[in-house]
CSV table of C-alpha atoms and ligand atoms in Angstrom, one decimal:
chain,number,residue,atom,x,y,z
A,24,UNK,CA,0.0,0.0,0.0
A,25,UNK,CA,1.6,3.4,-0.9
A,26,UNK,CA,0.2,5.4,2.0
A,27,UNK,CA,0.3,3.8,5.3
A,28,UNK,CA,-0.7,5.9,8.8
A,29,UNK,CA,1.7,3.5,11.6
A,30,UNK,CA,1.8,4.3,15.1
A,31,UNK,CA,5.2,4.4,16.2
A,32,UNK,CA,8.7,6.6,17.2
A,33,UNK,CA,9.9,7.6,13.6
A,34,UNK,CA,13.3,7.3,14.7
A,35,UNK,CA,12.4,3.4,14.4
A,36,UNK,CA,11.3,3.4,10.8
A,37,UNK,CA,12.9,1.6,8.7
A,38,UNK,CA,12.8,3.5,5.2
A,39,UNK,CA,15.0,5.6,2.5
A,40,UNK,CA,14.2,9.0,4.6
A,41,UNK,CA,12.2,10.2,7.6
A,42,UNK,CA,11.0,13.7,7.7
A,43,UNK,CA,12.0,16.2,10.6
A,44,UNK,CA,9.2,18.7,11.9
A,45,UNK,CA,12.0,21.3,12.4
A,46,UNK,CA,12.1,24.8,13.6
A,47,UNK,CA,13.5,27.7,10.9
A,48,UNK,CA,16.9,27.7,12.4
A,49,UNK,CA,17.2,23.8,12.0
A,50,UNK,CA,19.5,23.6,14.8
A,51,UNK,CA,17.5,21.4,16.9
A,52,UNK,CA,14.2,21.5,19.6
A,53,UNK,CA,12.3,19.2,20.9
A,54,UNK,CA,9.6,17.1,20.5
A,55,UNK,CA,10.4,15.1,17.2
A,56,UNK,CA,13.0,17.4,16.5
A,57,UNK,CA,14.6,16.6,19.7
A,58,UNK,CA,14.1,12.7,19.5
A,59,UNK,CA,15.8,12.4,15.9
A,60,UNK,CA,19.2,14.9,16.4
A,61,UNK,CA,19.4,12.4,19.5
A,62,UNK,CA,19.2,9.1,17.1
A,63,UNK,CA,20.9,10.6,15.0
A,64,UNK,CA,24.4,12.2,16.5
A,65,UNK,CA,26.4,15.1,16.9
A,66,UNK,CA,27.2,15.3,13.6
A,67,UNK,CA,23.4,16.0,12.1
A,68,UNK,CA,23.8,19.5,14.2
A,69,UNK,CA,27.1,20.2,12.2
A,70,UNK,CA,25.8,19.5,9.1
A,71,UNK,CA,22.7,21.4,9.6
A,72,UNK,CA,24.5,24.3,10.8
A,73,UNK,CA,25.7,24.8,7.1
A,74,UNK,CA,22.3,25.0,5.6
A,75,UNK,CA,21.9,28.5,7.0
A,76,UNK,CA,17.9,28.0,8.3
A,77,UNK,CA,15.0,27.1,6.3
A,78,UNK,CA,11.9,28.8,5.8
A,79,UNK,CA,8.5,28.0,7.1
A,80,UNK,CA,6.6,26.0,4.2
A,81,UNK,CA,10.1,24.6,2.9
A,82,UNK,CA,12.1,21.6,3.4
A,83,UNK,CA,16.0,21.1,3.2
A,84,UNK,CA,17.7,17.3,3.3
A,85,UNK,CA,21.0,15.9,5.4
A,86,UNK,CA,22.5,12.4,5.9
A,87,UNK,CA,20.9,10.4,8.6
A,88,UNK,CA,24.4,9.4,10.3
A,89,UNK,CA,23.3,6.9,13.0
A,90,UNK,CA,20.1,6.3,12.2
A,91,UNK,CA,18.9,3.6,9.5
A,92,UNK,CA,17.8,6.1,7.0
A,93,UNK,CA,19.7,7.3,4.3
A,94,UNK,CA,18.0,11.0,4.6
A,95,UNK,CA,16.5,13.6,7.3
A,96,UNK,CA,14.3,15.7,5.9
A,97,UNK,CA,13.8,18.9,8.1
A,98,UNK,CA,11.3,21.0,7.1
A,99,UNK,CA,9.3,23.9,8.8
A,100,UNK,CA,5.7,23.8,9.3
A,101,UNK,CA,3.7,26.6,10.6
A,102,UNK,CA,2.3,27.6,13.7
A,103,UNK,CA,-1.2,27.3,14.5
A,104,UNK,CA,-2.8,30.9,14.4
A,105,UNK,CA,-6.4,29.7,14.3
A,106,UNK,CA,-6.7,28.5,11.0
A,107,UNK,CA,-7.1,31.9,9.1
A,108,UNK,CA,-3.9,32.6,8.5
A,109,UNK,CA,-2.8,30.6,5.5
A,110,UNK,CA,-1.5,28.1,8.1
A,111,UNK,CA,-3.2,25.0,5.8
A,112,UNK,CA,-1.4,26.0,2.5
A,113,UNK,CA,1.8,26.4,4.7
A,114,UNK,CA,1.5,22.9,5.8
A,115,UNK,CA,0.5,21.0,2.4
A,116,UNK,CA,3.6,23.2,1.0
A,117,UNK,CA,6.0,21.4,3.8
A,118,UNK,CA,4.5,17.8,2.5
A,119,UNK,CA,4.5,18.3,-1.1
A,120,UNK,CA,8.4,20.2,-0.8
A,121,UNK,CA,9.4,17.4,1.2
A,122,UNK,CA,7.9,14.6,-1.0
A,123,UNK,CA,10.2,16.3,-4.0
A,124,UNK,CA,13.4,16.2,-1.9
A,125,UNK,CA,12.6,12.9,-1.4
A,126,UNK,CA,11.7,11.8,-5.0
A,127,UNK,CA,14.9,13.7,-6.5
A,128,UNK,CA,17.0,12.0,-3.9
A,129,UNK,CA,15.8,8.6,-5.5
A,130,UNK,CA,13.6,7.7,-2.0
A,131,UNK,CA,11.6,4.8,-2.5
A,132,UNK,CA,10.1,5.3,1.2
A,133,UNK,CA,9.7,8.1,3.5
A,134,UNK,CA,7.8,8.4,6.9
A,135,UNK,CA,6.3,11.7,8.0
A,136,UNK,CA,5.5,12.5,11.4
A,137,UNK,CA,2.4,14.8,12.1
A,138,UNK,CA,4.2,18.2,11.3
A,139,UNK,CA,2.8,21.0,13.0
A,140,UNK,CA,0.4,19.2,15.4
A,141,UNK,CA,2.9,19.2,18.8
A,142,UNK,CA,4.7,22.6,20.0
A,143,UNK,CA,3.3,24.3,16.9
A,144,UNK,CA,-0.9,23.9,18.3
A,145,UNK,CA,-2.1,22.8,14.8
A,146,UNK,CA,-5.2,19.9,16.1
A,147,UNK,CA,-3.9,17.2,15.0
A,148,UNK,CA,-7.4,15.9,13.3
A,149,UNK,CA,-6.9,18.7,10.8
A,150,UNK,CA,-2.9,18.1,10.6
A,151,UNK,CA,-3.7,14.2,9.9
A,152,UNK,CA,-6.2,15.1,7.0
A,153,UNK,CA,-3.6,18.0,5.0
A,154,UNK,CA,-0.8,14.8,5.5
A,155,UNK,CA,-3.7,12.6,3.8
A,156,UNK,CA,-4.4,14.8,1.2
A,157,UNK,CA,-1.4,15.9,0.1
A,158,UNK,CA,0.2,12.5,0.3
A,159,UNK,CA,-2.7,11.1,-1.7
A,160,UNK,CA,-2.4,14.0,-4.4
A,161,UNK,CA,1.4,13.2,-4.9
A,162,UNK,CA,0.7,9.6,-5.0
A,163,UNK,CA,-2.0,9.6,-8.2
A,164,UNK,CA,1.6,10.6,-10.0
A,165,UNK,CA,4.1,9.2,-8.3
A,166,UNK,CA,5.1,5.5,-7.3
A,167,UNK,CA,6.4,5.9,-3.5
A,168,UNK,CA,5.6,4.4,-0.2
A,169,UNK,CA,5.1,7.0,2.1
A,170,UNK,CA,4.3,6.4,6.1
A,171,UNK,CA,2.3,8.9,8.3
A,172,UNK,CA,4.1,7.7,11.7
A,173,UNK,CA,1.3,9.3,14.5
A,174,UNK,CA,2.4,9.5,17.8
A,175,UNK,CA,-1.2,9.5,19.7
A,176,UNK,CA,-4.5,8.4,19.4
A,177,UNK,CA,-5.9,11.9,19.4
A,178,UNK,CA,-4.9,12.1,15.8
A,179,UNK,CA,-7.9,10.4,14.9
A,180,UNK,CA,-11.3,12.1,16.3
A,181,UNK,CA,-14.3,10.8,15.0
A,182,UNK,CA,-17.6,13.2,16.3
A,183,UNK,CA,-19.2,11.7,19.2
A,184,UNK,CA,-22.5,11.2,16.5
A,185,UNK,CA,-20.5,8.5,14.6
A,186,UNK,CA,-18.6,6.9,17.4
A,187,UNK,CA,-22.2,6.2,19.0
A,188,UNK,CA,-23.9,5.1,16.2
A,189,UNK,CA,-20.8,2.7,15.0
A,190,UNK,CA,-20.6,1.5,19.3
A,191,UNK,CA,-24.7,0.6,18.5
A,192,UNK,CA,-24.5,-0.8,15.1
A,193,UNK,CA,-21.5,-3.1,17.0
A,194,UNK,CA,-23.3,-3.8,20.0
A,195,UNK,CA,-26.6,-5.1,17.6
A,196,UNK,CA,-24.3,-7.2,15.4
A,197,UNK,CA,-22.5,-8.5,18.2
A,198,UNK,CA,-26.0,-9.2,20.3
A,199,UNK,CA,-27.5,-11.0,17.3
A,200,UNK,CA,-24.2,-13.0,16.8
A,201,UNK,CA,-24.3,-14.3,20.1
A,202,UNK,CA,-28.3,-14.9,20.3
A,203,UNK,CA,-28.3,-16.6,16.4
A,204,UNK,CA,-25.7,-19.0,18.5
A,205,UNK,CA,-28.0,-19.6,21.9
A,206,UNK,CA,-31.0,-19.8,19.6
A,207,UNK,CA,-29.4,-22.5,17.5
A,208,UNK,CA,-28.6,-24.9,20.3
A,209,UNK,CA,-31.2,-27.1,21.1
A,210,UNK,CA,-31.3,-27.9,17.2
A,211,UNK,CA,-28.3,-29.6,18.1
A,212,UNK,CA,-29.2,-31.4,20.8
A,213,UNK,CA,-32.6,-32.1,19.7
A,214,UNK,CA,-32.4,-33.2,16.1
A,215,UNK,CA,-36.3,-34.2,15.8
A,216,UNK,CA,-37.4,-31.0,16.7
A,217,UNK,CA,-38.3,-28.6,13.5
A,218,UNK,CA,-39.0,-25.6,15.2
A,219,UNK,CA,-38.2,-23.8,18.0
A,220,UNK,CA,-39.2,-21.2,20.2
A,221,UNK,CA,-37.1,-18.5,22.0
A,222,UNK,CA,-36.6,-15.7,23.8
A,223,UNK,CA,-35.6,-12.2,21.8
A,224,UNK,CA,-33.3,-9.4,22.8
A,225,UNK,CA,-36.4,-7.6,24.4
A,226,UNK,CA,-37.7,-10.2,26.1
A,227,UNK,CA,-40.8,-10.8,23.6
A,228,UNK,CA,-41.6,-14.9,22.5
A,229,UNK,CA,-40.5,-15.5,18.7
A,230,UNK,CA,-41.2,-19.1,17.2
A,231,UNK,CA,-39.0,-19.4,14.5
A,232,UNK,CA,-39.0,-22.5,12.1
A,233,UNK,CA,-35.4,-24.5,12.3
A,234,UNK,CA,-33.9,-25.9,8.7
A,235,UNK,CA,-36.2,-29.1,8.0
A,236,UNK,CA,-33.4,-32.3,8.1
A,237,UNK,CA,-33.3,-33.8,4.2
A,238,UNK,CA,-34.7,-37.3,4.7
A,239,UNK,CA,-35.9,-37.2,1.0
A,240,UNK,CA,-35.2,-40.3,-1.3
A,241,UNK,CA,-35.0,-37.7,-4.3
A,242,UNK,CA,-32.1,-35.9,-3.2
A,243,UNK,CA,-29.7,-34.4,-5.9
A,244,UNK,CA,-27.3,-36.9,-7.6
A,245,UNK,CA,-23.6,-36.3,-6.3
A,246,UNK,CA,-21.9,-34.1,-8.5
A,247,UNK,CA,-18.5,-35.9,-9.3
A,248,UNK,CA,-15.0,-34.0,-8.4
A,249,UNK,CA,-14.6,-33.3,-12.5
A,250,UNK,CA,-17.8,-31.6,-12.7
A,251,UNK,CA,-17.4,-29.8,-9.6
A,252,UNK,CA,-14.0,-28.5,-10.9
A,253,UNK,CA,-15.5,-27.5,-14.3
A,254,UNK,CA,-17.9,-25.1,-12.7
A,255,UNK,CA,-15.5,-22.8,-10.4
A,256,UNK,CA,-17.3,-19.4,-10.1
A,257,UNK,CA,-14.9,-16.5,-11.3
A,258,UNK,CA,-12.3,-15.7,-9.6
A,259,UNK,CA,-11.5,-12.7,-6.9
A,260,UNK,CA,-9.4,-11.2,-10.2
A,261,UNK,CA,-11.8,-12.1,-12.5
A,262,UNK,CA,-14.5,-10.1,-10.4
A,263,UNK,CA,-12.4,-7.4,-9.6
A,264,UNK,CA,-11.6,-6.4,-13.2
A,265,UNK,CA,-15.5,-7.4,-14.4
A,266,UNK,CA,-16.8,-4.7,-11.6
A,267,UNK,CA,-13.8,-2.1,-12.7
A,268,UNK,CA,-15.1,-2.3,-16.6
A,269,UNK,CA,-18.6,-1.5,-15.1
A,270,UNK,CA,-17.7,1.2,-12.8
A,271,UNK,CA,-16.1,2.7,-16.1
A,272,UNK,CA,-13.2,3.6,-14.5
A,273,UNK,CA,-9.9,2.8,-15.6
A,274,UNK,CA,-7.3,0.4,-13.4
A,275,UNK,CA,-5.2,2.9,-11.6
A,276,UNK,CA,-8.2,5.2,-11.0
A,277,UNK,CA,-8.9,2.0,-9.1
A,278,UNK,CA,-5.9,0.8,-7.4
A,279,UNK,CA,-5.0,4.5,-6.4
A,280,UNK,CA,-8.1,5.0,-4.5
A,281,UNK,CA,-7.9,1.5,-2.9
A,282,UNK,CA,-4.3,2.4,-2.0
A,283,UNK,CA,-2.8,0.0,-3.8
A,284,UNK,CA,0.6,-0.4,-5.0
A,285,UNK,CA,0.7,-1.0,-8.6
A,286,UNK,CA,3.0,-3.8,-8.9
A,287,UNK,CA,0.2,-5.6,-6.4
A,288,UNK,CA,-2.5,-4.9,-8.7
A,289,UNK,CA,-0.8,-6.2,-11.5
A,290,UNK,CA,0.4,-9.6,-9.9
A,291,UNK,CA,-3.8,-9.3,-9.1
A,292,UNK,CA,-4.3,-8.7,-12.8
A,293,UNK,CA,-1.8,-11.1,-14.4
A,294,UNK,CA,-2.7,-14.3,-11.8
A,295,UNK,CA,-6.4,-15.4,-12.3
A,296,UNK,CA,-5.9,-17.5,-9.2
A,297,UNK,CA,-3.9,-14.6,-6.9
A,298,UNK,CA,-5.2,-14.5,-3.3
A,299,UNK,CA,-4.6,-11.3,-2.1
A,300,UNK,CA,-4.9,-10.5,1.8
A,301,UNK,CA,-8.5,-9.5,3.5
A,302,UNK,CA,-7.6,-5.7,3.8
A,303,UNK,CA,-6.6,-5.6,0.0
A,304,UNK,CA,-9.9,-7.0,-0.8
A,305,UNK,CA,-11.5,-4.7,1.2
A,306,UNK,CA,-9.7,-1.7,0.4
A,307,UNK,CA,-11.0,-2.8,-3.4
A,308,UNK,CA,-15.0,-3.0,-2.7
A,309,UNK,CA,-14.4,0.8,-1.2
A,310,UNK,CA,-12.6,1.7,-4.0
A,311,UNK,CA,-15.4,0.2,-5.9
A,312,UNK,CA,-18.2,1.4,-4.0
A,313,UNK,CA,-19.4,-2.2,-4.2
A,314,UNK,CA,-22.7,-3.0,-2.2
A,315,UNK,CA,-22.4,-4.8,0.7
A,316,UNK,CA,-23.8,-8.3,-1.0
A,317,UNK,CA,-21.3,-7.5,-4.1
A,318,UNK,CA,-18.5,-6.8,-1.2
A,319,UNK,CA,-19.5,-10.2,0.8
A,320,UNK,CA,-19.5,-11.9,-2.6
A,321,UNK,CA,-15.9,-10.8,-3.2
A,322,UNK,CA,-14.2,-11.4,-0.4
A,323,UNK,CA,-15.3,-15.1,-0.7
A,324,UNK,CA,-14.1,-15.3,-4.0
A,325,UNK,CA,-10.7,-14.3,-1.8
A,326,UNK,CA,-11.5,-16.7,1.0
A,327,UNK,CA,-12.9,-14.0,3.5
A,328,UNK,CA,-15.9,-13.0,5.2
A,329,UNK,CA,-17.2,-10.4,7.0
A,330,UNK,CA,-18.0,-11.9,10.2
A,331,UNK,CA,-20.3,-10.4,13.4
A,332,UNK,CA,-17.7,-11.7,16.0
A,333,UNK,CA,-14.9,-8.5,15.5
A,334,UNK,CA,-15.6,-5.5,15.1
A,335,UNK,CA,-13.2,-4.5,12.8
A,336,UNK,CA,-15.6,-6.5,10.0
A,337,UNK,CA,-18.4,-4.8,12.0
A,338,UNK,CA,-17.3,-1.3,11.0
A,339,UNK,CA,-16.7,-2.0,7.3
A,340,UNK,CA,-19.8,-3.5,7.6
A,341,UNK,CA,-21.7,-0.3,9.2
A,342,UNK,CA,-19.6,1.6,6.2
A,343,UNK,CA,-20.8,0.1,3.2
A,344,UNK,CA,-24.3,-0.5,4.5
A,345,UNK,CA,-24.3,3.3,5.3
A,346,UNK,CA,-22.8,4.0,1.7
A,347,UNK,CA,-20.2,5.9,3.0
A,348,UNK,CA,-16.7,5.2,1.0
A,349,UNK,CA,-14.0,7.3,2.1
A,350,UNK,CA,-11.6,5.1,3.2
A,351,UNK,CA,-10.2,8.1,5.4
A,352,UNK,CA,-13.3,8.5,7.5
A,353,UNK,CA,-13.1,4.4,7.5
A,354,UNK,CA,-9.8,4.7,8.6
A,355,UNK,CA,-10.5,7.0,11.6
A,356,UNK,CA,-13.5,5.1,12.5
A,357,UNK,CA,-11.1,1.5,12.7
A,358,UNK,CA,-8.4,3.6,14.7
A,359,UNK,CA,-11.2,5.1,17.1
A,360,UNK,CA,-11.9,1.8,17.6
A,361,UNK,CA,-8.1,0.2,18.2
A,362,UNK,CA,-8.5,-1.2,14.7
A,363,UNK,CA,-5.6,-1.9,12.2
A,364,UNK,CA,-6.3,0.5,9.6
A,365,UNK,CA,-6.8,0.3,5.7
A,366,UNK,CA,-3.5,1.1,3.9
B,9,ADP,P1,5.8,20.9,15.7
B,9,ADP,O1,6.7,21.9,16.4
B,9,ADP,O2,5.9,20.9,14.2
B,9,ADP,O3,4.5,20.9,16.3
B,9,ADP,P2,6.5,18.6,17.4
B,9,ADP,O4,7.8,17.8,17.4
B,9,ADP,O5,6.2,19.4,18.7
B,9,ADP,O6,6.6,19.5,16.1
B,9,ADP,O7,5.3,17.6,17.2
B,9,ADP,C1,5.0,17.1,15.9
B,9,ADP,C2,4.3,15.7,16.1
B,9,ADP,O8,5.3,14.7,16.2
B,9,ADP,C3,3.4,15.6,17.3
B,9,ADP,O9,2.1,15.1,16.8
B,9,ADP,C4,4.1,14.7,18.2
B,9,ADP,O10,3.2,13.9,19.0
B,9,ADP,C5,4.8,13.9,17.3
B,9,ADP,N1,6.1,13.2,17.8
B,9,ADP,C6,6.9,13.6,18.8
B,9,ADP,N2,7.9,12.8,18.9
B,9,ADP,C7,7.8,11.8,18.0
B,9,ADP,C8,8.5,10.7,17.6
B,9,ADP,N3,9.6,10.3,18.2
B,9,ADP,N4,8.0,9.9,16.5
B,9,ADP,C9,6.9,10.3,15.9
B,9,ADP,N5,6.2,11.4,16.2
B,9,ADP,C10,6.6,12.1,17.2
């Protein structure tokens, strides 16, 4: 995936360049600033004392000396002034100049951490989306992983609205699961019965009708293992390039938004038979917009399902059912939730 959003110390990431939230005289702070001249060594300060400052929206590169980069980026973002004063533009101009350094200093990877959102006051819900949208921009033309390495939690604030309704549409999944499973029970222990009465959620009687036990002599002849073989359904590949022809959009319009890398989507393309993992066939039905029986259908066709019993399936679920596809807010939404993320 080309944009992923980690949580972890920067100074840990393991990738081409790592990108410093500096302050215009570049000779060292704290916060991140602090942490990565430490990891680094003396001789970062030395070589950042010849680059004579940088300027708030700009970005300047060094070696990495002891850390397992090959590049610091330092660049300046702005302080938080409320918003009015051209603080946004400020910041997407520290991603994109940073993303250039790294792309003309041959930088397959590069993590960012949340510039602006510490000393500098910018909330870090707003910092998180510029870095996602200016990432995203440079990534529709350029092949690069890039990491957003986030610190804390806070990062990621979902409105209390959408945390409720995703805790209730969990807790209703999560209910059913578990009262599908008590009111499936004595089917099992009694075989002869063919129906069954129970007790709902809110207390009320329901009498509902258990799956009748084929004792039939006319039962279906078994199929034999060649015809069974002869009639595999399409593939996940298959259906992932059928439902891209009839969305009318082309392949990378597709891969990009399902933060994809492209050398994935074309092992996807080129194998009929390639498995990819659950996320990536996730990220795929949101990229889609596929409905939620479409999404089911294709994950099976990977070997998945959306289950009731975690709640990570539970929020794609509430997602797609709620025909909202913006993997971002998705994205939130999982973390909110201690969820791995999408991408
Ligand atoms: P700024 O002055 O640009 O606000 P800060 O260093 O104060 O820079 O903070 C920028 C962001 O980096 C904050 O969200 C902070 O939580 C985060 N941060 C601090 N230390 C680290 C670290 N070691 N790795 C990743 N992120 C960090």
């Amino acid at each position: 995936m080309p944009l992923k959003i980690v949580r972890n110390d920067i100074t840990k990431m393991e990738c081409d360049a790592i990108v410093n939230a500096a302050n215009t005289s570049l000779l060292g702070g704290g916060g991140v600033d602090g942490a990565i001249h430490k990891a680094a060594g003396k001789a970062l300060l030395v070589e950042c004392k010849k680059l004579g400052g940088c300027e708030v929206g700009r970005a300047k590169i060094t070696n990495a000396y002891k850390l397992s980069c090959k590049h610091v980026i330092h660049t300046v973002g702005p302080k938080w002034n409320g918003g009015n004063c051209g603080e946004r533009e400020l910041l997407q101009s520290c991603y994109k100049e940073s993303l250039n350094l790294a792309l003309n200093n041959d930088c397959k990877s590069v993590a960012f951490p949340l510039i602006s959102s510490g000393v500098y006051g910018y909330p870090k819900d707003k910092a998180l989306k510029v870095a996602v949208d200016t990432i995203t921009e440079f990534l529709t033309e350029y092949d690069m992983l890039v990491y957003i390495v986030v610190f804390d939690k806070s990062a990621f604030q979902i409105s209390e609205k959408l945390f409720s309704d995703i805790s209730s549409f969990i807790d209703d999944r999560y209910v059913d699961t578990h009262f599908i499973y008590r009111r499936n029970r004595p089917i099992v222990t009694d075989e002869s019965d063919e129906s069954i009465e129970s007790q709902s959620i809110d207390g009320s009687k329901k009498h509902k009708t258990a799956t009748p036990h084929c004792t039939c002599a006319s039962a279906p002849k078994a199929i034999s293992l060649e015809d069974m073989v002869s009639k595999i359904d399409e593939s996940f590949s298959q259906m992932l390039l059928r439902k891209i022809d009839e969305k009318g959009i082309t392949d990378a319009q597709c891969y990009k938004k399902a933060n994809v890398d492209r050398k994935l989507f074309s092992k996807i393309r080129n194998d009929i038979n390639y498995r990819p993992s659950k996320t990536t066939a996730i990220a795929f039905a949101i990229a889609l917009e596929l409905s939620l029986a479409d999404t089911k259908d294709m994950l099976m066709k990977a070997g998945f399902a959306l289950s009731h019993s975690n709640k990570f399936d539970i929020i794609i679920e509430y997602f797609i059912t709620h025909e909202n596809y913006n993997i971002f807010e998705i994205n939130e939404a999982l973390f909110a939730f201690d969820q791995s993320v999408l991408g």
